[in-house]
Amino acid sequence: MKKVLSIIFLFMATAVVAQAQTEKPLLGDSPWQIIVSDDITLQSGVFVEYEFPADTGYDYVLSMTHGRQNVHAVIVISNVQDSIVSRYVQDQNSRTLDCNFWVDHSASYKALVGITDPAGARGDEIVTAFSLVRKKRVEE
């Protein structure tokens, strides 16, 4: 439980620091900007939730990369009233998940992320890289 609370605190602190920083371009003149990027250690079977600010007029991608085979990974993006904006469940042997989304209102949103072992193992530590990027939305 102590480890879960420390992970939640880490995500919250990262989000606060990310708000205070200016956005950084992903690559040179790329339209994508990094909002937050961090490596954390998740525990199998434990889901972590954190909040982040999102604005209308942007496309977002929350990426999660882990180094384990034979695990399922989940990303769910919702507003603070728990209405789901986007979700991605990876149940194959892919080690990278990209959850694409955009928002209807500029506000705080939540990301619920986790990794589970289909064999039922819980508590295994899995090093995971997260990044949240955005670019101006191009209307079609």
PDB file of C-alpha atoms in Angstrom:
ATOM      1  CA  MET A   1       0.000   0.000   0.000  1.00  0.00           C
ATOM      2  CA  LYS A   2       2.852   2.333   0.838  1.00  0.00           C
ATOM      3  CA  LYS A   3       4.373   1.711  -2.596  1.00  0.00           C
ATOM      4  CA  VAL A   4       1.063   2.423  -4.341  1.00  0.00           C
ATOM      5  CA  LEU A   5       0.697   5.718  -2.477  1.00  0.00           C
ATOM      6  CA  SER A   6       4.249   6.698  -3.389  1.00  0.00           C
ATOM      7  CA  ILE A   7       3.534   5.965  -7.069  1.00  0.00           C
ATOM      8  CA  ILE A   8       0.375   8.080  -6.925  1.00  0.00           C
ATOM      9  CA  PHE A   9       2.325  10.896  -5.265  1.00  0.00           C
ATOM     10  CA  LEU A  10       5.011  10.631  -7.960  1.00  0.00           C
ATOM     11  CA  PHE A  11       2.417  10.994 -10.715  1.00  0.00           C
ATOM     12  CA  MET A  12       0.749  13.941  -8.997  1.00  0.00           C
ATOM     13  CA  ALA A  13       4.075  15.682  -8.428  1.00  0.00           C
ATOM     14  CA  THR A  14       5.045  15.057 -12.049  1.00  0.00           C
ATOM     15  CA  ALA A  15       1.781  16.578 -13.265  1.00  0.00           C
ATOM     16  CA  VAL A  16       2.297  19.690 -11.117  1.00  0.00           C
ATOM     17  CA  VAL A  17       5.866  20.118 -12.362  1.00  0.00           C
ATOM     18  CA  ALA A  18       4.706  19.569 -15.946  1.00  0.00           C
ATOM     19  CA  GLN A  19       2.124  22.331 -15.594  1.00  0.00           C
ATOM     20  CA  ALA A  20       4.783  24.740 -14.374  1.00  0.00           C
ATOM     21  CA  GLN A  21       7.161  23.929 -17.218  1.00  0.00           C
ATOM     22  CA  THR A  22       6.787  25.129 -20.756  1.00  0.00           C
ATOM     23  CA  GLU A  23       5.989  22.482 -23.328  1.00  0.00           C
ATOM     24  CA  LYS A  24       8.938  21.108 -25.235  1.00  0.00           C
ATOM     25  CA  PRO A  25       8.871  20.108 -28.901  1.00  0.00           C
ATOM     26  CA  LEU A  26       9.173  16.355 -29.412  1.00  0.00           C
ATOM     27  CA  LEU A  27      11.595  16.521 -32.333  1.00  0.00           C
ATOM     28  CA  GLY A  28      12.893  19.743 -33.854  1.00  0.00           C
ATOM     29  CA  ASP A  29      10.030  21.269 -35.807  1.00  0.00           C
ATOM     30  CA  SER A  30       7.577  18.445 -35.030  1.00  0.00           C
ATOM     31  CA  PRO A  31       4.068  19.639 -34.148  1.00  0.00           C
ATOM     32  CA  TRP A  32       4.013  17.241 -31.152  1.00  0.00           C
ATOM     33  CA  GLN A  33       4.904  18.701 -27.756  1.00  0.00           C
ATOM     34  CA  ILE A  34       5.839  16.723 -24.644  1.00  0.00           C
ATOM     35  CA  ILE A  35       3.531  17.461 -21.716  1.00  0.00           C
ATOM     36  CA  VAL A  36       5.038  14.936 -19.285  1.00  0.00           C
ATOM     37  CA  SER A  37       7.435  12.016 -19.600  1.00  0.00           C
ATOM     38  CA  ASP A  38       8.674   9.747 -16.832  1.00  0.00           C
ATOM     39  CA  ASP A  39       9.859   6.228 -16.015  1.00  0.00           C
ATOM     40  CA  ILE A  40       8.135   4.522 -13.102  1.00  0.00           C
ATOM     41  CA  THR A  41       7.913   1.033 -11.671  1.00  0.00           C
ATOM     42  CA  LEU A  42       4.418  -0.440 -11.715  1.00  0.00           C
ATOM     43  CA  GLN A  43       3.353  -3.534  -9.840  1.00  0.00           C
ATOM     44  CA  SER A  44       1.454  -6.204 -11.725  1.00  0.00           C
ATOM     45  CA  GLY A  45      -2.229  -6.122 -10.787  1.00  0.00           C
ATOM     46  CA  VAL A  46      -2.094  -2.602  -9.318  1.00  0.00           C
ATOM     47  CA  PHE A  47      -3.709   0.296 -11.181  1.00  0.00           C
ATOM     48  CA  VAL A  48      -2.517   3.881 -10.776  1.00  0.00           C
ATOM     49  CA  GLU A  49      -4.583   6.995 -11.437  1.00  0.00           C
ATOM     50  CA  TYR A  50      -3.304  10.514 -11.976  1.00  0.00           C
ATOM     51  CA  GLU A  51      -4.738  13.822 -13.151  1.00  0.00           C
ATOM     52  CA  PHE A  52      -3.453  16.097 -15.866  1.00  0.00           C
ATOM     53  CA  PRO A  53      -4.688  19.286 -17.568  1.00  0.00           C
ATOM     54  CA  ALA A  54      -5.967  19.022 -21.147  1.00  0.00           C
ATOM     55  CA  ASP A  55      -7.192  21.715 -23.520  1.00  0.00           C
ATOM     56  CA  THR A  56      -9.627  21.660 -26.405  1.00  0.00           C
ATOM     57  CA  GLY A  57      -8.137  22.050 -29.855  1.00  0.00           C
ATOM     58  CA  TYR A  58      -5.395  19.453 -29.353  1.00  0.00           C
ATOM     59  CA  ASP A  59      -4.844  15.770 -30.185  1.00  0.00           C
ATOM     60  CA  TYR A  60      -3.248  13.845 -27.315  1.00  0.00           C
ATOM     61  CA  VAL A  61      -1.362  10.554 -27.103  1.00  0.00           C
ATOM     62  CA  LEU A  62      -0.587   8.820 -23.808  1.00  0.00           C
ATOM     63  CA  SER A  63       2.124   6.225 -24.472  1.00  0.00           C
ATOM     64  CA  MET A  64       3.150   3.437 -22.148  1.00  0.00           C
ATOM     65  CA  THR A  65       6.128   1.171 -22.837  1.00  0.00           C
ATOM     66  CA  HIS A  66       7.089  -1.779 -20.646  1.00  0.00           C
ATOM     67  CA  GLY A  67       9.637  -4.561 -20.910  1.00  0.00           C
ATOM     68  CA  ARG A  68       7.486  -7.596 -20.183  1.00  0.00           C
ATOM     69  CA  GLN A  69       5.996 -10.215 -22.456  1.00  0.00           C
ATOM     70  CA  ASN A  70       2.745 -12.024 -21.758  1.00  0.00           C
ATOM     71  CA  VAL A  71       1.097  -9.232 -19.749  1.00  0.00           C
ATOM     72  CA  HIS A  72      -2.029  -7.185 -20.370  1.00  0.00           C
ATOM     73  CA  ALA A  73      -1.865  -3.411 -20.125  1.00  0.00           C
ATOM     74  CA  VAL A  74      -4.687  -0.903 -19.734  1.00  0.00           C
ATOM     75  CA  ILE A  75      -5.002   2.865 -20.221  1.00  0.00           C
ATOM     76  CA  VAL A  76      -8.309   4.614 -19.536  1.00  0.00           C
ATOM     77  CA  ILE A  77      -8.715   8.374 -19.971  1.00  0.00           C
ATOM     78  CA  SER A  78     -11.740   9.975 -18.279  1.00  0.00           C
ATOM     79  CA  ASN A  79     -12.960  13.350 -17.134  1.00  0.00           C
ATOM     80  CA  VAL A  80     -13.193  14.100 -13.416  1.00  0.00           C
ATOM     81  CA  GLN A  81     -16.815  12.891 -13.418  1.00  0.00           C
ATOM     82  CA  ASP A  82     -15.520   9.484 -14.636  1.00  0.00           C
ATOM     83  CA  SER A  83     -17.006   9.696 -18.138  1.00  0.00           C
ATOM     84  CA  ILE A  84     -14.623   7.735 -20.361  1.00  0.00           C
ATOM     85  CA  VAL A  85     -12.939   9.779 -23.079  1.00  0.00           C
ATOM     86  CA  SER A  86     -10.730   6.981 -24.439  1.00  0.00           C
ATOM     87  CA  ARG A  87      -9.503   3.550 -23.457  1.00  0.00           C
ATOM     88  CA  TYR A  88      -6.965   1.082 -24.727  1.00  0.00           C
ATOM     89  CA  VAL A  89      -6.571  -2.488 -23.558  1.00  0.00           C
ATOM     90  CA  GLN A  90      -3.596  -4.394 -24.894  1.00  0.00           C
ATOM     91  CA  ASP A  91      -3.898  -8.123 -24.484  1.00  0.00           C
ATOM     92  CA  GLN A  92      -1.297  -9.256 -26.973  1.00  0.00           C
ATOM     93  CA  ASN A  93       2.480  -9.345 -26.747  1.00  0.00           C
ATOM     94  CA  SER A  94       2.970  -5.698 -27.664  1.00  0.00           C
ATOM     95  CA  ARG A  95       5.211  -3.807 -25.265  1.00  0.00           C
ATOM     96  CA  THR A  96       4.005  -0.356 -26.327  1.00  0.00           C
ATOM     97  CA  LEU A  97       0.528   1.142 -26.013  1.00  0.00           C
ATOM     98  CA  ASP A  98      -0.569   4.421 -27.533  1.00  0.00           C
ATOM     99  CA  CYS A  99      -3.897   5.788 -26.353  1.00  0.00           C
ATOM    100  CA  ASN A 100      -5.030   8.571 -28.707  1.00  0.00           C
ATOM    101  CA  PHE A 101      -7.673  11.042 -27.561  1.00  0.00           C
ATOM    102  CA  TRP A 102      -8.986  14.612 -27.637  1.00  0.00           C
ATOM    103  CA  VAL A 103     -11.209  16.431 -25.170  1.00  0.00           C
ATOM    104  CA  ASP A 104     -14.474  18.400 -25.474  1.00  0.00           C
ATOM    105  CA  HIS A 105     -13.651  20.845 -22.663  1.00  0.00           C
ATOM    106  CA  SER A 106     -10.472  22.344 -21.269  1.00  0.00           C
ATOM    107  CA  ALA A 107     -10.253  20.852 -17.777  1.00  0.00           C
ATOM    108  CA  SER A 108      -8.475  18.303 -15.608  1.00  0.00           C
ATOM    109  CA  TYR A 109      -8.659  14.711 -16.819  1.00  0.00           C
ATOM    110  CA  LYS A 110      -7.638  11.392 -15.293  1.00  0.00           C
ATOM    111  CA  ALA A 111      -5.541   8.548 -16.623  1.00  0.00           C
ATOM    112  CA  LEU A 112      -5.926   5.093 -15.106  1.00  0.00           C
ATOM    113  CA  VAL A 113      -3.006   2.842 -16.046  1.00  0.00           C
ATOM    114  CA  GLY A 114      -2.061  -0.663 -15.069  1.00  0.00           C
ATOM    115  CA  ILE A 115      -0.470  -3.935 -16.078  1.00  0.00           C
ATOM    116  CA  THR A 116      -1.900  -7.339 -15.232  1.00  0.00           C
ATOM    117  CA  ASP A 117      -0.518 -10.823 -15.596  1.00  0.00           C
ATOM    118  CA  PRO A 118      -3.012 -13.206 -17.250  1.00  0.00           C
ATOM    119  CA  ALA A 119      -1.566 -15.999 -15.103  1.00  0.00           C
ATOM    120  CA  GLY A 120      -2.720 -14.085 -12.016  1.00  0.00           C
ATOM    121  CA  ALA A 121       0.669 -13.101 -10.580  1.00  0.00           C
ATOM    122  CA  ARG A 122       0.415  -9.913  -8.501  1.00  0.00           C
ATOM    123  CA  GLY A 123       3.080  -7.585  -7.209  1.00  0.00           C
ATOM    124  CA  ASP A 124       5.753  -8.212  -9.859  1.00  0.00           C
ATOM    125  CA  GLU A 125       7.618  -4.959 -10.496  1.00  0.00           C
ATOM    126  CA  ILE A 126       7.556  -3.777 -14.110  1.00  0.00           C
ATOM    127  CA  VAL A 127       9.599  -0.752 -15.195  1.00  0.00           C
ATOM    128  CA  THR A 128       7.369   1.372 -17.408  1.00  0.00           C
ATOM    129  CA  ALA A 129       7.995   4.524 -19.441  1.00  0.00           C
ATOM    130  CA  PHE A 130       5.122   6.994 -19.805  1.00  0.00           C
ATOM    131  CA  SER A 131       4.761  10.048 -21.981  1.00  0.00           C
ATOM    132  CA  LEU A 132       1.898  12.401 -22.704  1.00  0.00           C
ATOM    133  CA  VAL A 133       2.245  14.446 -25.884  1.00  0.00           C
ATOM    134  CA  ARG A 134      -0.056  16.782 -27.774  1.00  0.00           C
ATOM    135  CA  LYS A 135      -0.323  18.723 -31.034  1.00  0.00           C
ATOM    136  CA  LYS A 136      -2.751  21.280 -32.421  1.00  0.00           C
ATOM    137  CA  ARG A 137      -5.847  19.504 -33.717  1.00  0.00           C
ATOM    138  CA  VAL A 138      -6.362  19.723 -37.476  1.00  0.00           C
ATOM    139  CA  GLU A 139     -10.063  20.006 -38.247  1.00  0.00           C
ATOM    140  CA  GLU A 140     -11.240  17.913 -41.175  1.00  0.00           C
TER     141      GLU A 140
END
